[in-house]
Amino acid sequence: MANLTSIYSNYHSLLKMITSKKNIESAATIKQRLNHAHSIVHTYYKELPDYFVLRDGASIEGNFLVDTIFDKEESTHTTRLYDQLKQIVPLYKELENDLDNPFKLFVMGPGNYGKSTLINSLLGTKEKHAVENIQPMTWKIDLFEKNKQKDRVTVVFKNGKVADLTQEQAKNMIDMEEKKTVASKKMVNEQLKKLVSEKKLSPTEINELKIKMEREKVYHSSIVEARWGIEGAQLLNHFSIVDTPGLNQHNFSGEIKNSVQEYYHKSDGVIWLLDATAISAKNSDTLLRDLEESLANMGGSRATETMIAVLNRMDLISDAPGQKEKIISEAQKLFGKRFKKIIPYSAVQAYAAVSNGDRHLEIMSGREALLSEIEDTFYRNALTIQAKKKRANCLVYNSRASQQISEFNKQLHKDRKVLEQPFFHLKDVLDNRYSKVLSQFHEEISSYKKNVEKDLKKSITQDKAISGKDGKQSYMLNNMFKYTDLKKIISNYTEKATNIYYTESERCAREYNFTQYRHLERHREKKYAHLDLKDIEINTDLSFSLPSVGSYVATAAGIGLLLGPVGALAGAGIAAYFGNKEKQDMIDDFYIEFYNFVHKHISKYEELITEQRAHSEVQIFNEIIQSFQQVYNFDLEDIGGLFDAIGHVFDSGNKTIEDLHDSSAHLELTLSEVLVSGSF
């Protein structure tokens, strides 16, 4: 018999040693894989600033198009991706570090069912450490751990940074964050109501505006965790106890959001609180729906494998015979398929028992039964559970990072297709429109020339003396060359050409508009740039060179110095100086000089149109690019470089998703497969 006892004892010791070795090996393997997954996400995250201007609420201001909706800079697809990854990256390291820390036991549940009171009862100290009867506005968790340094609190922020504070400093900081959150939501709610009233917003527009204001105006605290050192709590020798905010949080507009996924992934095990006073047949559908919604956000029904259900507030149930048993039976019917065991409990009685040293009340409250269940469920297999949970949490982080990158890439791919379209089609559209304007311009010029030609001979040959410099100049321009008509044509078609830019710019703004708030677009202020082009300079210097009157120039210097020979002839009348042959030669020369005059101004107009055509294309492209930039923040101006950067970011994102998929496939291996294969 003694030999059998010895053999059993040796076997038990050997089994314990093997289990311990496996736990250590599994933890080491999980650490390797956590580090590998962290490296994948971190590499992609660190690469983003190489291609983007990243700053909170960023917007790109250029020279061509200034856009605002309700006078507020907008966050972008890129800044939100970057912010999400900035929060995910440190979580991998936190998981890795947690494998060396005590088991994290979270207290969770819907409503205000006494989570803080239960924590105080489990800690078993006379001092209450968890704050009771408040509904926090911030989504931080409070972690109570064995005291390492008296009166110190570690505050953890979203980016993974920490601050070591005194308890007073920590409480003041957290209180200030609460006040800022409350004030922010109140202010934004008032602004929302005002805008809805003033802008006559539709329900769809209101929903978009809520999303926009939640992103850009509501204050979100950067504190995610506060770690409080506790003395004299026996349970903290092996566990850290974590108080959580309610499962449901109200956003600034009063809507309820299930927030369990914000912190559940940090837990190793969970005490799930049920309210004994709410257990009834008529509430069964609501209770089950709430539980299923929360479990769905925690990974499905398997989440309850690391949960203990506690039916709290049993002290509020009537002491009438059979009443408490009835409530326990109802709870078992409702939740028995979800939880292996449901512990009846009274947190109020349990705290009173440990405070007063009342052993009988401690047993009656359910505290002893709960502590025993915690030991059986969690403590005996703590390392194995932790390793499994960290692996599962890493899968959650991989999935979350992949989802964020995938959604970003999907939107980027869609928007790139839109961005490419004008670069294939805009040139042809502008060419056709400007060619049409030029064709119409030449038709009008042709009519103008015919009209001038018809009257030019009569203007030249009439005997009419005109005296004075201004009179001669006016006669030559207006009577002979009908300069006013030419100027009107050029002005008219300059305006038509300019309108091409404005109409095409507006068309492109509609067709190639990149926005995060499609329904709010009608409220966007748009200011299109003025085309900065020089007007056509009409040259009115009529100093022509007419060979047939060359000899006359010398004798008429007194009259023609200012206006040339034409001015002299117009002043005296051509018939007074020439015979028929000379007169015809002079008329021919006038026609030649008129054609040169018109050609010179046609050429200038065509130069203007060419310049305007080029400027229009550049500016419209820039406006389209700016619209794109306002939702992405690429740190590039060159269009070729922009498309190259889009391609690189897209490919890098897809590779990161593939690498995370492979990483998750390795993590999906069971611990026994890991240990047998020894693979990483």
Short mmCIF file of C-alpha atoms in Angstrom, two decimals, residues 9-251:
data_model
loop_
_atom_site.label_atom_id
_atom_site.label_comp_id
_atom_site.label_asym_id
_atom_site.label_seq_id
_atom_site.Cartn_x
_atom_site.Cartn_y
_atom_site.Cartn_z
CA SER A 9 2.75 10.62 -5.42
CA ASN A 10 5.63 10.36 -7.90
CA TYR A 11 3.19 10.15 -10.82
CA HIS A 12 1.34 13.21 -9.57
CA SER A 13 4.60 15.15 -9.17
CA LEU A 14 5.75 14.11 -12.66
CA LEU A 15 2.41 15.10 -14.19
CA LYS A 16 2.58 18.45 -12.43
CA MET A 17 6.14 18.99 -13.72
CA ILE A 18 5.15 18.06 -17.30
CA THR A 19 2.11 20.34 -17.13
CA SER A 20 4.25 23.18 -15.83
CA LYS A 21 6.82 22.60 -18.59
CA LYS A 22 4.07 22.59 -21.23
CA ASN A 23 2.62 25.79 -19.82
CA ILE A 24 6.01 27.48 -19.97
CA GLU A 25 6.64 26.22 -23.51
CA SER A 26 3.18 27.22 -24.70
CA ALA A 27 3.60 30.68 -23.18
CA ALA A 28 6.98 31.06 -24.89
CA THR A 29 5.50 29.99 -28.22
CA ILE A 30 2.60 32.40 -27.89
CA LYS A 31 5.05 35.19 -27.09
CA GLN A 32 6.94 34.46 -30.30
CA ARG A 33 3.78 34.59 -32.33
CA LEU A 34 2.54 37.72 -30.63
CA ASN A 35 5.86 39.37 -31.42
CA HIS A 36 5.62 38.24 -35.05
CA ALA A 37 2.07 39.60 -35.45
CA HIS A 38 3.12 42.85 -33.78
CA SER A 39 6.00 43.18 -36.24
CA ILE A 40 3.65 42.80 -39.24
CA VAL A 41 1.24 45.53 -38.13
CA HIS A 42 3.99 47.80 -36.79
CA THR A 43 5.90 47.70 -40.10
CA TYR A 44 2.83 48.81 -42.07
CA TYR A 45 1.94 51.42 -39.45
CA LYS A 46 5.43 52.95 -39.45
CA GLU A 47 5.42 53.14 -43.25
CA LEU A 48 2.29 55.30 -43.51
CA PRO A 49 3.99 58.63 -42.60
CA ASP A 50 6.29 58.13 -45.60
CA TYR A 51 3.33 58.75 -47.89
CA PHE A 52 0.84 60.80 -45.92
CA VAL A 53 0.60 64.04 -43.97
CA LEU A 54 -0.77 62.68 -40.72
CA ARG A 55 -2.28 64.91 -38.10
CA ASP A 56 -5.57 64.85 -36.22
CA GLY A 57 -8.43 66.48 -38.10
CA ALA A 58 -6.08 67.13 -41.00
CA SER A 59 -7.14 68.90 -44.16
CA ILE A 60 -5.17 69.91 -47.20
CA GLU A 61 -5.35 73.54 -48.24
CA GLY A 62 -4.29 74.28 -51.79
CA ASN A 63 -4.42 77.14 -54.26
CA PHE A 64 -7.36 75.93 -56.26
CA LEU A 65 -10.30 74.71 -54.23
CA VAL A 66 -11.21 75.39 -50.62
CA ASP A 67 -13.90 73.10 -49.21
CA THR A 68 -15.56 73.08 -45.82
CA ILE A 69 -18.74 71.65 -44.39
CA PHE A 70 -20.04 73.84 -41.59
CA ASP A 71 -16.63 75.48 -41.19
CA LYS A 72 -14.89 72.42 -39.73
CA GLU A 73 -11.73 70.64 -40.80
CA GLU A 74 -12.34 66.99 -41.47
CA SER A 75 -10.61 63.83 -40.39
CA THR A 76 -9.71 61.59 -43.31
CA HIS A 77 -9.73 57.91 -44.25
CA THR A 78 -5.99 57.90 -43.62
CA THR A 79 -5.94 59.67 -40.26
CA ARG A 80 -8.60 57.32 -38.93
CA LEU A 81 -6.71 54.26 -40.18
CA TYR A 82 -3.53 55.59 -38.61
CA ASP A 83 -5.28 56.31 -35.31
CA GLN A 84 -6.80 52.82 -35.25
CA LEU A 85 -3.45 51.15 -35.91
CA LYS A 86 -1.77 53.43 -33.37
CA GLN A 87 -4.08 51.91 -30.75
CA ILE A 88 -3.74 48.32 -31.98
CA VAL A 89 0.07 48.17 -32.23
CA PRO A 90 0.81 48.45 -28.47
CA LEU A 91 -1.88 45.88 -27.64
CA TYR A 92 0.31 43.04 -28.97
CA LYS A 93 3.12 43.97 -26.58
CA GLU A 94 0.60 44.29 -23.78
CA LEU A 95 -0.57 40.72 -24.43
CA GLU A 96 3.02 39.51 -24.46
CA ASN A 97 3.79 41.26 -21.17
CA ASP A 98 0.56 39.99 -19.60
CA LEU A 99 1.80 36.41 -19.85
CA ASP A 100 4.26 37.31 -17.09
CA ASN A 101 1.62 39.11 -15.01
CA PRO A 102 -1.14 37.79 -12.74
CA PHE A 103 -4.34 36.43 -14.26
CA LYS A 104 -6.67 39.30 -15.25
CA LEU A 105 -10.15 38.62 -13.92
CA PHE A 106 -12.71 41.05 -15.36
CA VAL A 107 -16.06 41.81 -13.73
CA MET A 108 -18.59 42.55 -16.46
CA GLY A 109 -22.30 42.69 -17.13
CA PRO A 110 -25.09 44.89 -18.49
CA GLY A 111 -26.60 47.68 -16.44
CA ASN A 112 -25.59 48.78 -12.96
CA TYR A 113 -25.85 45.38 -11.29
CA GLY A 114 -23.29 46.00 -8.57
CA LYS A 115 -19.97 45.33 -10.32
CA SER A 116 -18.03 47.69 -8.08
CA THR A 117 -19.70 46.36 -4.93
CA LEU A 118 -18.86 42.80 -5.97
CA ILE A 119 -15.22 43.78 -6.53
CA ASN A 120 -15.02 45.37 -3.09
CA SER A 121 -16.51 42.21 -1.59
CA LEU A 122 -13.95 39.99 -3.38
CA LEU A 123 -11.02 42.19 -2.37
CA GLY A 124 -12.08 41.63 1.22
CA THR A 125 -10.66 44.84 2.67
CA LYS A 126 -12.59 47.29 4.83
CA GLU A 127 -11.64 50.13 2.50
CA LYS A 128 -13.72 50.36 -0.66
CA HIS A 129 -11.45 50.61 -3.67
CA ALA A 130 -13.91 50.31 -6.56
CA VAL A 131 -16.11 53.39 -6.85
CA GLU A 132 -19.77 52.43 -6.55
CA ASN A 133 -23.01 53.83 -7.97
CA ILE A 134 -21.59 55.90 -10.84
CA GLN A 135 -21.86 55.51 -14.60
CA PRO A 136 -18.52 56.61 -16.10
CA MET A 137 -18.50 58.46 -19.41
CA THR A 138 -15.01 57.31 -20.34
CA TRP A 139 -14.28 53.79 -21.54
CA LYS A 140 -11.35 53.10 -19.25
CA ILE A 141 -10.97 50.06 -17.04
CA ASP A 142 -9.76 50.04 -13.42
CA LEU A 143 -7.31 47.27 -12.60
CA PHE A 144 -6.70 46.39 -8.95
CA GLU A 145 -3.43 44.55 -8.32
CA LYS A 146 -1.24 43.61 -5.41
CA ASN A 147 0.42 46.75 -4.13
CA LYS A 148 3.91 47.28 -5.55
CA GLN A 149 4.43 50.81 -4.35
CA LYS A 150 2.31 52.63 -1.81
CA ASP A 151 -0.03 55.34 -3.08
CA ARG A 152 0.98 54.96 -6.73
CA VAL A 153 -1.26 54.57 -9.77
CA THR A 154 -0.22 53.67 -13.30
CA VAL A 155 -2.33 55.36 -15.99
CA VAL A 156 -2.22 53.75 -19.43
CA PHE A 157 -3.05 55.67 -22.63
CA LYS A 158 -4.31 54.51 -26.03
CA ASN A 159 -0.89 54.78 -27.64
CA GLY A 160 0.62 52.44 -25.04
CA LYS A 161 2.38 55.15 -23.05
CA VAL A 162 2.04 55.17 -19.26
CA ALA A 163 2.17 57.74 -16.48
CA ASP A 164 3.17 56.93 -12.90
CA LEU A 165 1.09 59.14 -10.60
CA THR A 166 0.05 59.48 -7.00
CA GLN A 167 -3.50 58.40 -6.24
CA GLU A 168 -4.55 62.02 -5.84
CA GLN A 169 -3.01 62.98 -9.18
CA ALA A 170 -4.65 60.01 -10.90
CA LYS A 171 -8.08 60.74 -9.42
CA ASN A 172 -7.84 64.40 -10.44
CA MET A 173 -6.80 63.45 -13.98
CA ILE A 174 -9.61 60.92 -14.36
CA ASP A 175 -12.14 63.35 -12.90
CA MET A 176 -11.00 66.02 -15.35
CA GLU A 177 -11.37 63.56 -18.25
CA GLU A 178 -14.91 62.77 -17.14
CA LYS A 179 -15.80 66.46 -16.99
CA LYS A 180 -14.27 67.17 -20.40
CA THR A 181 -16.19 64.26 -21.91
CA VAL A 182 -19.50 65.41 -20.42
CA ALA A 183 -18.93 69.04 -21.44
CA SER A 184 -17.91 67.99 -24.94
CA LYS A 185 -21.02 65.89 -25.50
CA LYS A 186 -23.25 68.65 -24.19
CA MET A 187 -21.64 71.28 -26.43
CA VAL A 188 -21.75 69.08 -29.53
CA ASN A 189 -25.36 68.15 -28.88
CA GLU A 190 -26.26 71.84 -28.78
CA GLN A 191 -24.36 72.47 -32.02
CA LEU A 192 -26.09 69.52 -33.64
CA LYS A 193 -29.55 70.80 -32.72
CA LYS A 194 -28.67 74.28 -33.98
CA LEU A 195 -27.38 73.02 -37.34
CA VAL A 196 -30.36 70.72 -37.82
CA SER A 197 -32.68 73.68 -37.27
CA GLU A 198 -30.75 76.28 -39.29
CA LYS A 199 -29.84 74.07 -42.25
CA LYS A 200 -33.15 72.21 -42.41
CA LEU A 201 -31.31 68.90 -42.51
CA SER A 202 -32.99 65.72 -43.66
CA PRO A 203 -32.86 62.54 -41.50
CA THR A 204 -30.11 61.12 -43.72
CA GLU A 205 -28.09 64.32 -43.44
CA ILE A 206 -28.56 64.32 -39.68
CA ASN A 207 -27.14 60.80 -39.44
CA GLU A 208 -24.10 61.81 -41.48
CA LEU A 209 -23.62 64.92 -39.39
CA LYS A 210 -23.71 62.84 -36.21
CA ILE A 211 -20.94 60.62 -37.58
CA LYS A 212 -18.92 63.65 -38.61
CA MET A 213 -19.28 65.40 -35.26
CA GLU A 214 -18.54 62.22 -33.32
CA ARG A 215 -15.30 61.93 -35.28
CA GLU A 216 -14.23 65.53 -35.20
CA LYS A 217 -15.78 67.38 -32.29
CA VAL A 218 -16.61 65.00 -29.45
CA TYR A 219 -13.82 64.68 -26.91
CA HIS A 220 -12.60 61.11 -26.46
CA SER A 221 -10.32 60.49 -23.52
CA SER A 222 -6.97 58.90 -24.31
CA ILE A 223 -6.93 57.06 -20.96
CA VAL A 224 -7.76 53.36 -21.36
CA GLU A 225 -6.62 51.91 -18.05
CA ALA A 226 -5.81 52.84 -14.45
CA ARG A 227 -3.86 50.35 -12.31
CA TRP A 228 -4.40 50.72 -8.57
CA GLY A 229 -2.16 49.07 -5.98
CA ILE A 230 -4.09 47.40 -3.12
CA GLU A 231 -2.75 46.14 0.20
CA GLY A 232 -4.11 43.20 2.17
CA ALA A 233 -6.31 41.62 -0.53
CA GLN A 234 -5.56 37.88 -0.52
CA LEU A 235 -7.19 37.28 -3.90
CA LEU A 236 -4.65 39.60 -5.53
CA ASN A 237 -1.84 37.15 -4.73
CA HIS A 238 -2.86 35.26 -7.86
CA PHE A 239 -5.23 37.58 -9.75
CA SER A 240 -5.74 41.14 -10.85
CA ILE A 241 -9.37 42.22 -10.54
CA VAL A 242 -10.69 44.56 -13.22
CA ASP A 243 -13.69 46.87 -12.96
CA THR A 244 -15.25 47.72 -16.31
CA PRO A 245 -17.60 50.45 -17.52
CA GLY A 246 -21.11 49.43 -18.51
CA LEU A 247 -21.55 47.31 -21.59
CA ASN A 248 -23.57 50.06 -23.21
CA GLN A 249 -22.35 53.63 -23.53
CA HIS A 250 -24.36 56.60 -24.77
CA ASN A 251 -22.75 58.60 -27.55
#
